[in-house]
Amino acid sequence: MESSRGNGFDIHVPSRMPLSPGRNTDASGKQTDRLGGRVRSLARLLNPWTSHSPVSYYYAIPPCWLCPGKRIPFALYGRSLSGEMVHLLPPHRVYNPVGDGHDRETEPSRVFIRKDSAPDLISYLDSNLDEVVDHPHMDAAGKAEVFYYLAYRRLEAVYRSPGRLVLTDVKQIIALMIEQIITCPETLQQVYELAQKNAGRIAEHPRSTILHSLNVGILSTFFVTTVLAHLPRGIAEEIALAYFFHNIGMMLLPRDVVNHRGDLNDRAWSLIRQHPRWGVEIMGRRYPLTPEMGGIIGGHHERLDGTGYPGALTSHDLHFFVKTCAVMDTLHALISRRSYRGPLPLAEALREVRHRIPQGYDPRIFSQIIRVFREYRLF
Ligand SMILES: [Fe+2]
């Protein structure tokens, strides 16, 4: 097959794409545009909660998702001047745009993949997450999107297999989050928007539990690393790990208990009250928990006046990190959709938490959260 250099790629002879069931039609036979289908947004492509129905043939992806010098497991396509789709790079070839790959002049503005390559793309992004997020052309919104949805996927893999609890991938995400996301206010704002938007969407356990844990993990880690700016990185990462897994004990609860729509009976409540302890047991089996980490996982439902569970601890028993998790956990739960109620608006959720001060939550931590989140234009 003839090939030539140009546009930064090995370009095969421009050819019409193998469109099936018919040229420029979708799977239902409906006429589509010259790209062979409606291009999905990046959010739809990465979002684990959307279904990929077969209505389009291609996804447009930004070239900054592709790492120069790396083998790409899927084929890349471009659009010719006449609007036809052309092969840019066959699968399993090294992506090598002219120059160092960081020069916008040598990169195409848009490349396409076939829709059935989406799983390969997601696993490619997951394997090269550090480099993708670090790409100089990646803007804050793109960085947030890749980080947030891949973080969910990694967290979900661990939450759904609590018996195995392999934490390597999540620890890498946490290090990346502290390094790149939390230290960049613009990206943080984009991540916060995604967190807030998604909180109102997913109601059913276990997805809602995993999503909640991700969001509480991000927001609590941002808060403590901001107010404790000199916290050593290693400790910050351990605390973050506990925030991400504060609810892992919920995975041992029967689904019908968590998704129950009416009032819970005594048996259900007694099970729910165990989940912080179960969380400590699950995590403790595979990870050397520090007292602070164990405190966060085991104490996130404790309240200052001793009315919480499972230990009915009081204020002086609870570390700053635990009290922070208690506020963030409640606040985020209130703005989240549940199977038995809709999400509250943020202002109402804040009012609700304020009403429970000082019996339930630490007033100083609550004020600090408001101040810091306003300062970073999150609230
Ligand atoms: Fe909980």
Short mmCIF file of C-alpha atoms in Angstrom, two decimals, residues 117 119 137 258 316 334 371:
data_model
loop_
_atom_site.label_atom_id
_atom_site.label_comp_id
_atom_site.label_asym_id
_atom_site.label_seq_id
_atom_site.Cartn_x
_atom_site.Cartn_y
_atom_site.Cartn_z
CA SER A 117 -12.25 1.79 19.19
CA PRO A 119 -12.68 0.96 24.77
CA HIS A 137 -1.82 21.58 24.71
CA VAL A 258 -28.93 1.10 50.49
CA HIS A 316 -12.16 15.67 71.55
CA LEU A 334 -27.25 16.47 50.52
CA ARG A 371 -13.93 30.64 53.04
#
